[in-house]
Amino acid sequence: MTDRVAPHNGAMRKPSPRPSLRRLFITGVLTLLPIWLTWVVVKFVFVLLSDTSRPLIGPLLATLAEVNPRALGWLIEPWVQTAIALFATLAVILMSGVMARVVVGQTVLRWFEGLVKRIPLASTIYGSARQLLDILQTKPDGTQRVVLIDFPHTEMKSVGFVTRVMREHGTGRELAAVYVPTTPNPTSGYLEIVPVEKMTPTDWTVDQAMSFIISGGAVSPDSIPFAPPPRGEHPAP
């Protein structure tokens, strides 16, 4: 009977060291953080949409439950009211999108905008938000919509959206108003006025830039520009 010889592949492998508690903690945090952020955003949107229709849906469901408590008593359950309110709000949003594409809906929308313009504070908020959304859907003349700018200092870049191109008083130099959103909430950010020649243009779409910002840079292309183009060269619009 011969003894079995274990195969020899050179040096014996050293057992992998046990991860420390600190490394395990960091790994756990990095694993749970995306799930937690997703839950926070979904919960915020869910509650926001359901609360919009709840003042109307709640009394209506309560009335229906009183008509036939045995068959319709489940309508007064909180989760049922929340779900129905959510679907009602989504239906109103989708219906608004459909109405905005037909003549009758456009007429109603213009009437509503005319009504809002008569309210001092509301007209400022609505007009600014409407212009920003319209601007982000189009590309400015001569510049890319999504750019990189030196922010907060020259050795760092931030993703920004060009909202307007202006002229410097006296010199005529082109200046751009650039909105720099924050991560992971792009609804807040900074407004910077940057010389056009100092911006680094990109070929990103607004959706790609938003994915990059919300994901904290995890969703990004393999390569991006960093330095502005040489003076005198303008990117194709």
PDB file of C-alpha atoms in Angstrom, residues 4-237:
ATOM      1  CA  ARG A   4      -0.685   9.228  -1.272  1.00  0.00           C
ATOM      2  CA  VAL A   5       1.405  12.220  -1.943  1.00  0.00           C
ATOM      3  CA  ALA A   6      -0.356  15.586  -1.930  1.00  0.00           C
ATOM      4  CA  PRO A   7       0.232  17.551  -5.128  1.00  0.00           C
ATOM      5  CA  HIS A   8       2.922  20.127  -4.788  1.00  0.00           C
ATOM      6  CA  ASN A   9       2.405  23.467  -6.546  1.00  0.00           C
ATOM      7  CA  GLY A  10       5.425  25.271  -5.210  1.00  0.00           C
ATOM      8  CA  ALA A  11       5.187  27.207  -2.008  1.00  0.00           C
ATOM      9  CA  MET A  12       2.298  26.305   0.212  1.00  0.00           C
ATOM     10  CA  ARG A  13      -0.510  28.842   0.301  1.00  0.00           C
ATOM     11  CA  LYS A  14      -0.731  30.880   3.422  1.00  0.00           C
ATOM     12  CA  PRO A  15      -4.147  30.955   5.038  1.00  0.00           C
ATOM     13  CA  SER A  16      -5.901  34.256   4.388  1.00  0.00           C
ATOM     14  CA  PRO A  17      -5.883  36.467   7.466  1.00  0.00           C
ATOM     15  CA  ARG A  18      -9.134  36.977   9.280  1.00  0.00           C
ATOM     16  CA  PRO A  19     -10.735  40.313   8.537  1.00  0.00           C
ATOM     17  CA  SER A  20     -10.635  42.731  11.411  1.00  0.00           C
ATOM     18  CA  LEU A  21     -13.772  44.082  13.035  1.00  0.00           C
ATOM     19  CA  ARG A  22     -13.074  47.465  11.469  1.00  0.00           C
ATOM     20  CA  ARG A  23     -12.921  45.983   7.969  1.00  0.00           C
ATOM     21  CA  LEU A  24     -16.072  43.963   8.581  1.00  0.00           C
ATOM     22  CA  PHE A  25     -17.839  47.071   9.828  1.00  0.00           C
ATOM     23  CA  ILE A  26     -16.815  49.114   6.796  1.00  0.00           C
ATOM     24  CA  THR A  27     -17.846  46.304   4.449  1.00  0.00           C
ATOM     25  CA  GLY A  28     -21.216  46.062   6.167  1.00  0.00           C
ATOM     26  CA  VAL A  29     -21.781  49.812   5.938  1.00  0.00           C
ATOM     27  CA  LEU A  30     -20.848  49.893   2.250  1.00  0.00           C
ATOM     28  CA  THR A  31     -23.195  46.967   1.630  1.00  0.00           C
ATOM     29  CA  LEU A  32     -26.171  48.451   3.456  1.00  0.00           C
ATOM     30  CA  LEU A  33     -25.715  52.099   2.462  1.00  0.00           C
ATOM     31  CA  PRO A  34     -27.064  51.756  -1.119  1.00  0.00           C
ATOM     32  CA  ILE A  35     -30.021  49.757   0.179  1.00  0.00           C
ATOM     33  CA  TRP A  36     -30.715  52.380   2.844  1.00  0.00           C
ATOM     34  CA  LEU A  37     -30.456  55.272   0.380  1.00  0.00           C
ATOM     35  CA  THR A  38     -32.800  53.495  -2.027  1.00  0.00           C
ATOM     36  CA  TRP A  39     -35.295  52.919   0.783  1.00  0.00           C
ATOM     37  CA  VAL A  40     -35.115  56.562   1.901  1.00  0.00           C
ATOM     38  CA  VAL A  41     -35.742  57.865  -1.613  1.00  0.00           C
ATOM     39  CA  VAL A  42     -38.527  55.381  -2.369  1.00  0.00           C
ATOM     40  CA  LYS A  43     -40.169  56.012   0.986  1.00  0.00           C
ATOM     41  CA  PHE A  44     -39.965  59.786   0.495  1.00  0.00           C
ATOM     42  CA  VAL A  45     -41.541  59.589  -2.962  1.00  0.00           C
ATOM     43  CA  PHE A  46     -44.136  57.048  -1.788  1.00  0.00           C
ATOM     44  CA  VAL A  47     -45.226  59.153   1.181  1.00  0.00           C
ATOM     45  CA  LEU A  48     -45.146  62.374  -0.846  1.00  0.00           C
ATOM     46  CA  LEU A  49     -47.342  60.988  -3.614  1.00  0.00           C
ATOM     47  CA  SER A  50     -49.776  59.246  -1.285  1.00  0.00           C
ATOM     48  CA  ASP A  51     -50.149  62.290   0.984  1.00  0.00           C
ATOM     49  CA  THR A  52     -51.063  64.419  -2.036  1.00  0.00           C
ATOM     50  CA  SER A  53     -54.306  62.509  -2.637  1.00  0.00           C
ATOM     51  CA  ARG A  54     -54.995  61.326   0.909  1.00  0.00           C
ATOM     52  CA  PRO A  55     -57.249  64.318   1.895  1.00  0.00           C
ATOM     53  CA  LEU A  56     -59.632  63.370  -0.933  1.00  0.00           C
ATOM     54  CA  ILE A  57     -59.258  59.598  -0.963  1.00  0.00           C
ATOM     55  CA  GLY A  58     -59.609  59.120   2.816  1.00  0.00           C
ATOM     56  CA  PRO A  59     -63.134  60.590   3.230  1.00  0.00           C
ATOM     57  CA  LEU A  60     -64.298  58.908   0.023  1.00  0.00           C
ATOM     58  CA  LEU A  61     -63.190  55.457   1.172  1.00  0.00           C
ATOM     59  CA  ALA A  62     -64.656  56.053   4.636  1.00  0.00           C
ATOM     60  CA  THR A  63     -68.024  56.885   3.050  1.00  0.00           C
ATOM     61  CA  LEU A  64     -67.942  53.739   0.940  1.00  0.00           C
ATOM     62  CA  ALA A  65     -67.077  51.643   3.999  1.00  0.00           C
ATOM     63  CA  GLU A  66     -70.044  53.042   5.928  1.00  0.00           C
ATOM     64  CA  VAL A  67     -72.430  52.024   3.150  1.00  0.00           C
ATOM     65  CA  ASN A  68     -71.554  48.353   3.524  1.00  0.00           C
ATOM     66  CA  PRO A  69     -69.224  47.793   6.497  1.00  0.00           C
ATOM     67  CA  ARG A  70     -69.148  44.007   6.114  1.00  0.00           C
ATOM     68  CA  ALA A  71     -68.111  43.992   2.452  1.00  0.00           C
ATOM     69  CA  LEU A  72     -66.207  47.262   2.233  1.00  0.00           C
ATOM     70  CA  GLY A  73     -64.892  47.695   5.765  1.00  0.00           C
ATOM     71  CA  TRP A  74     -61.354  46.903   4.586  1.00  0.00           C
ATOM     72  CA  LEU A  75     -61.278  50.201   2.682  1.00  0.00           C
ATOM     73  CA  ILE A  76     -60.604  52.135   5.891  1.00  0.00           C
ATOM     74  CA  GLU A  77     -57.387  50.218   6.580  1.00  0.00           C
ATOM     75  CA  PRO A  78     -54.436  52.699   6.567  1.00  0.00           C
ATOM     76  CA  TRP A  79     -52.378  50.691   4.078  1.00  0.00           C
ATOM     77  CA  VAL A  80     -55.320  50.469   1.681  1.00  0.00           C
ATOM     78  CA  GLN A  81     -55.883  54.220   1.805  1.00  0.00           C
ATOM     79  CA  THR A  82     -52.166  54.849   1.288  1.00  0.00           C
ATOM     80  CA  ALA A  83     -51.984  52.509  -1.709  1.00  0.00           C
ATOM     81  CA  ILE A  84     -55.104  53.918  -3.359  1.00  0.00           C
ATOM     82  CA  ALA A  85     -53.941  57.492  -2.715  1.00  0.00           C
ATOM     83  CA  LEU A  86     -50.593  56.660  -4.321  1.00  0.00           C
ATOM     84  CA  PHE A  87     -52.198  55.177  -7.419  1.00  0.00           C
ATOM     85  CA  ALA A  88     -54.610  58.114  -7.641  1.00  0.00           C
ATOM     86  CA  THR A  89     -51.717  60.582  -7.579  1.00  0.00           C
ATOM     87  CA  LEU A  90     -49.818  58.599 -10.215  1.00  0.00           C
ATOM     88  CA  ALA A  91     -52.948  58.558 -12.366  1.00  0.00           C
ATOM     89  CA  VAL A  92     -53.250  62.351 -12.077  1.00  0.00           C
ATOM     90  CA  ILE A  93     -49.575  62.760 -13.048  1.00  0.00           C
ATOM     91  CA  LEU A  94     -49.955  60.503 -16.082  1.00  0.00           C
ATOM     92  CA  MET A  95     -53.178  62.244 -17.064  1.00  0.00           C
ATOM     93  CA  SER A  96     -51.414  65.599 -16.808  1.00  0.00           C
ATOM     94  CA  GLY A  97     -48.737  64.319 -19.179  1.00  0.00           C
ATOM     95  CA  VAL A  98     -51.392  63.208 -21.649  1.00  0.00           C
ATOM     96  CA  MET A  99     -53.276  66.507 -21.361  1.00  0.00           C
ATOM     97  CA  ALA A 100     -50.077  68.499 -21.928  1.00  0.00           C
ATOM     98  CA  ARG A 101     -49.755  66.877 -25.369  1.00  0.00           C
ATOM     99  CA  VAL A 102     -53.236  67.742 -26.642  1.00  0.00           C
ATOM    100  CA  VAL A 103     -54.704  71.106 -27.562  1.00  0.00           C
ATOM    101  CA  VAL A 104     -57.264  71.174 -24.757  1.00  0.00           C
ATOM    102  CA  GLY A 105     -54.615  70.340 -22.150  1.00  0.00           C
ATOM    103  CA  GLN A 106     -52.256  73.017 -23.470  1.00  0.00           C
ATOM    104  CA  THR A 107     -55.059  75.575 -23.245  1.00  0.00           C
ATOM    105  CA  VAL A 108     -55.778  74.603 -19.634  1.00  0.00           C
ATOM    106  CA  LEU A 109     -52.055  74.732 -18.827  1.00  0.00           C
ATOM    107  CA  ARG A 110     -51.715  78.231 -20.276  1.00  0.00           C
ATOM    108  CA  TRP A 111     -54.749  79.336 -18.273  1.00  0.00           C
ATOM    109  CA  PHE A 112     -53.193  77.919 -15.098  1.00  0.00           C
ATOM    110  CA  GLU A 113     -49.856  79.615 -15.813  1.00  0.00           C
ATOM    111  CA  GLY A 114     -51.660  82.919 -16.360  1.00  0.00           C
ATOM    112  CA  LEU A 115     -53.409  82.471 -13.019  1.00  0.00           C
ATOM    113  CA  VAL A 116     -50.145  81.678 -11.208  1.00  0.00           C
ATOM    114  CA  LYS A 117     -48.426  84.741 -12.708  1.00  0.00           C
ATOM    115  CA  ARG A 118     -50.911  86.962 -10.872  1.00  0.00           C
ATOM    116  CA  ILE A 119     -49.676  85.674  -7.494  1.00  0.00           C
ATOM    117  CA  PRO A 120     -46.409  87.497  -6.657  1.00  0.00           C
ATOM    118  CA  LEU A 121     -44.398  84.813  -4.799  1.00  0.00           C
ATOM    119  CA  ALA A 122     -45.924  81.852  -6.641  1.00  0.00           C
ATOM    120  CA  SER A 123     -45.181  83.417 -10.021  1.00  0.00           C
ATOM    121  CA  THR A 124     -41.477  83.748  -9.152  1.00  0.00           C
ATOM    122  CA  ILE A 125     -41.143  80.152  -7.919  1.00  0.00           C
ATOM    123  CA  TYR A 126     -43.192  78.605 -10.721  1.00  0.00           C
ATOM    124  CA  GLY A 127     -41.566  80.689 -13.448  1.00  0.00           C
ATOM    125  CA  SER A 128     -38.034  79.892 -12.279  1.00  0.00           C
ATOM    126  CA  ALA A 129     -38.734  76.167 -11.942  1.00  0.00           C
ATOM    127  CA  ARG A 130     -40.451  76.070 -15.337  1.00  0.00           C
ATOM    128  CA  GLN A 131     -37.551  77.823 -17.054  1.00  0.00           C
ATOM    129  CA  LEU A 132     -34.967  75.547 -15.432  1.00  0.00           C
ATOM    130  CA  LEU A 133     -36.789  72.398 -16.556  1.00  0.00           C
ATOM    131  CA  ASP A 134     -37.218  73.765 -20.080  1.00  0.00           C
ATOM    132  CA  ILE A 135     -33.546  74.741 -20.270  1.00  0.00           C
ATOM    133  CA  LEU A 136     -32.321  71.295 -19.187  1.00  0.00           C
ATOM    134  CA  GLN A 137     -34.277  69.737 -22.055  1.00  0.00           C
ATOM    135  CA  THR A 138     -32.473  71.780 -24.716  1.00  0.00           C
ATOM    136  CA  LYS A 139     -28.838  72.450 -25.602  1.00  0.00           C
ATOM    137  CA  PRO A 140     -27.449  76.001 -25.417  1.00  0.00           C
ATOM    138  CA  ASP A 141     -25.890  77.571 -28.506  1.00  0.00           C
ATOM    139  CA  GLY A 142     -22.145  76.993 -28.772  1.00  0.00           C
ATOM    140  CA  THR A 143     -21.690  75.091 -25.501  1.00  0.00           C
ATOM    141  CA  GLN A 144     -22.446  71.656 -24.139  1.00  0.00           C
ATOM    142  CA  ARG A 145     -25.207  71.297 -21.591  1.00  0.00           C
ATOM    143  CA  VAL A 146     -23.163  69.119 -19.196  1.00  0.00           C
ATOM    144  CA  VAL A 147     -19.719  70.488 -18.318  1.00  0.00           C
ATOM    145  CA  LEU A 148     -16.998  70.168 -15.699  1.00  0.00           C
ATOM    146  CA  ILE A 149     -15.862  73.253 -13.809  1.00  0.00           C
ATOM    147  CA  ASP A 150     -13.137  73.996 -11.259  1.00  0.00           C
ATOM    148  CA  PHE A 151     -15.046  73.661  -8.000  1.00  0.00           C
ATOM    149  CA  PRO A 152     -14.353  74.035  -5.121  1.00  0.00           C
ATOM    150  CA  HIS A 153     -10.816  74.811  -6.355  1.00  0.00           C
ATOM    151  CA  THR A 154      -8.684  74.471  -9.477  1.00  0.00           C
ATOM    152  CA  GLU A 155      -7.419  70.957  -8.711  1.00  0.00           C
ATOM    153  CA  MET A 156     -10.934  69.501  -8.462  1.00  0.00           C
ATOM    154  CA  LYS A 157     -13.793  69.238 -10.941  1.00  0.00           C
ATOM    155  CA  SER A 158     -17.547  69.239 -10.405  1.00  0.00           C
ATOM    156  CA  VAL A 159     -20.304  68.275 -12.813  1.00  0.00           C
ATOM    157  CA  GLY A 160     -22.507  71.200 -13.742  1.00  0.00           C
ATOM    158  CA  PHE A 161     -25.357  72.106 -16.073  1.00  0.00           C
ATOM    159  CA  VAL A 162     -25.083  75.220 -18.230  1.00  0.00           C
ATOM    160  CA  THR A 163     -28.338  77.145 -17.864  1.00  0.00           C
ATOM    161  CA  ARG A 164     -27.421  80.383 -19.636  1.00  0.00           C
ATOM    162  CA  VAL A 165     -24.573  82.046 -21.547  1.00  0.00           C
ATOM    163  CA  MET A 166     -24.002  85.772 -20.939  1.00  0.00           C
ATOM    164  CA  ARG A 167     -21.473  88.494 -21.743  1.00  0.00           C
ATOM    165  CA  GLU A 168     -19.167  90.226 -19.301  1.00  0.00           C
ATOM    166  CA  HIS A 169     -19.886  93.922 -19.048  1.00  0.00           C
ATOM    167  CA  GLY A 170     -17.143  95.942 -20.692  1.00  0.00           C
ATOM    168  CA  THR A 171     -15.013  93.128 -22.153  1.00  0.00           C
ATOM    169  CA  GLY A 172     -17.707  91.093 -23.895  1.00  0.00           C
ATOM    170  CA  ARG A 173     -16.183  87.834 -22.610  1.00  0.00           C
ATOM    171  CA  GLU A 174     -18.575  84.882 -22.603  1.00  0.00           C
ATOM    172  CA  LEU A 175     -19.722  83.775 -19.153  1.00  0.00           C
ATOM    173  CA  ALA A 176     -21.892  80.784 -18.331  1.00  0.00           C
ATOM    174  CA  ALA A 177     -24.331  80.302 -15.468  1.00  0.00           C
ATOM    175  CA  VAL A 178     -23.624  76.749 -14.265  1.00  0.00           C
ATOM    176  CA  TYR A 179     -25.809  74.877 -11.809  1.00  0.00           C
ATOM    177  CA  VAL A 180     -23.739  72.405  -9.737  1.00  0.00           C
ATOM    178  CA  PRO A 181     -26.030  69.834  -8.041  1.00  0.00           C
ATOM    179  CA  THR A 182     -25.063  68.020  -4.858  1.00  0.00           C
ATOM    180  CA  THR A 183     -24.773  64.259  -4.289  1.00  0.00           C
ATOM    181  CA  PRO A 184     -26.956  62.231  -3.829  1.00  0.00           C
ATOM    182  CA  ASN A 185     -29.728  64.873  -3.838  1.00  0.00           C
ATOM    183  CA  PRO A 186     -29.462  66.859  -7.089  1.00  0.00           C
ATOM    184  CA  THR A 187     -32.350  69.173  -6.169  1.00  0.00           C
ATOM    185  CA  SER A 188     -29.971  71.288  -4.076  1.00  0.00           C
ATOM    186  CA  GLY A 189     -26.695  72.745  -5.241  1.00  0.00           C
ATOM    187  CA  TYR A 190     -24.705  75.831  -6.165  1.00  0.00           C
ATOM    188  CA  LEU A 191     -24.953  78.414  -8.918  1.00  0.00           C
ATOM    189  CA  GLU A 192     -21.582  79.427 -10.360  1.00  0.00           C
ATOM    190  CA  ILE A 193     -20.718  82.019 -13.010  1.00  0.00           C
ATOM    191  CA  VAL A 194     -17.801  80.615 -15.000  1.00  0.00           C
ATOM    192  CA  PRO A 195     -15.910  81.908 -18.058  1.00  0.00           C
ATOM    193  CA  VAL A 196     -16.767  79.685 -21.008  1.00  0.00           C
ATOM    194  CA  GLU A 197     -13.091  79.026 -21.789  1.00  0.00           C
ATOM    195  CA  LYS A 198     -12.598  77.663 -18.247  1.00  0.00           C
ATOM    196  CA  MET A 199     -15.258  74.974 -18.626  1.00  0.00           C
ATOM    197  CA  THR A 200     -14.475  71.409 -19.678  1.00  0.00           C
ATOM    198  CA  PRO A 201     -17.165  70.227 -22.119  1.00  0.00           C
ATOM    199  CA  THR A 202     -18.479  66.659 -22.052  1.00  0.00           C
ATOM    200  CA  ASP A 203     -20.620  64.572 -24.365  1.00  0.00           C
ATOM    201  CA  TRP A 204     -22.863  63.406 -21.522  1.00  0.00           C
ATOM    202  CA  THR A 205     -26.611  63.716 -21.657  1.00  0.00           C
ATOM    203  CA  VAL A 206     -28.518  65.177 -18.726  1.00  0.00           C
ATOM    204  CA  ASP A 207     -29.706  61.669 -17.768  1.00  0.00           C
ATOM    205  CA  GLN A 208     -26.149  60.315 -17.751  1.00  0.00           C
ATOM    206  CA  ALA A 209     -24.947  63.218 -15.608  1.00  0.00           C
ATOM    207  CA  MET A 210     -27.827  62.717 -13.169  1.00  0.00           C
ATOM    208  CA  SER A 211     -26.983  59.018 -12.856  1.00  0.00           C
ATOM    209  CA  PHE A 212     -23.355  59.935 -12.150  1.00  0.00           C
ATOM    210  CA  ILE A 213     -24.357  62.461  -9.479  1.00  0.00           C
ATOM    211  CA  ILE A 214     -26.996  60.380  -7.690  1.00  0.00           C
ATOM    212  CA  SER A 215     -24.784  57.278  -7.613  1.00  0.00           C
ATOM    213  CA  GLY A 216     -21.862  59.216  -6.176  1.00  0.00           C
ATOM    214  CA  GLY A 217     -19.778  58.503  -9.264  1.00  0.00           C
ATOM    215  CA  ALA A 218     -20.387  54.740  -9.266  1.00  0.00           C
ATOM    216  CA  VAL A 219     -22.285  54.953 -12.573  1.00  0.00           C
ATOM    217  CA  SER A 220     -19.794  56.602 -14.914  1.00  0.00           C
ATOM    218  CA  PRO A 221     -17.995  56.085 -18.228  1.00  0.00           C
ATOM    219  CA  ASP A 222     -14.526  54.548 -18.336  1.00  0.00           C
ATOM    220  CA  SER A 223     -12.905  57.852 -19.295  1.00  0.00           C
ATOM    221  CA  ILE A 224     -13.863  61.499 -18.976  1.00  0.00           C
ATOM    222  CA  PRO A 225     -12.228  64.777 -19.988  1.00  0.00           C
ATOM    223  CA  PHE A 226     -10.596  66.811 -17.253  1.00  0.00           C
ATOM    224  CA  ALA A 227      -8.778  69.772 -18.789  1.00  0.00           C
ATOM    225  CA  PRO A 228     -10.557  72.481 -20.785  1.00  0.00           C
ATOM    226  CA  PRO A 229      -9.919  72.470 -24.556  1.00  0.00           C
ATOM    227  CA  PRO A 230      -7.155  74.738 -25.876  1.00  0.00           C
ATOM    228  CA  ARG A 231      -8.214  78.354 -26.234  1.00  0.00           C
ATOM    229  CA  GLY A 232      -9.834  78.960 -29.573  1.00  0.00           C
ATOM    230  CA  GLU A 233     -11.250  75.455 -29.896  1.00  0.00           C
ATOM    231  CA  HIS A 234     -14.984  75.133 -29.318  1.00  0.00           C
ATOM    232  CA  PRO A 235     -16.701  71.768 -28.907  1.00  0.00           C
ATOM    233  CA  ALA A 236     -19.373  70.837 -31.377  1.00  0.00           C
ATOM    234  CA  PRO A 237     -22.824  71.634 -29.995  1.00  0.00           C
TER     235      PRO A 237
END
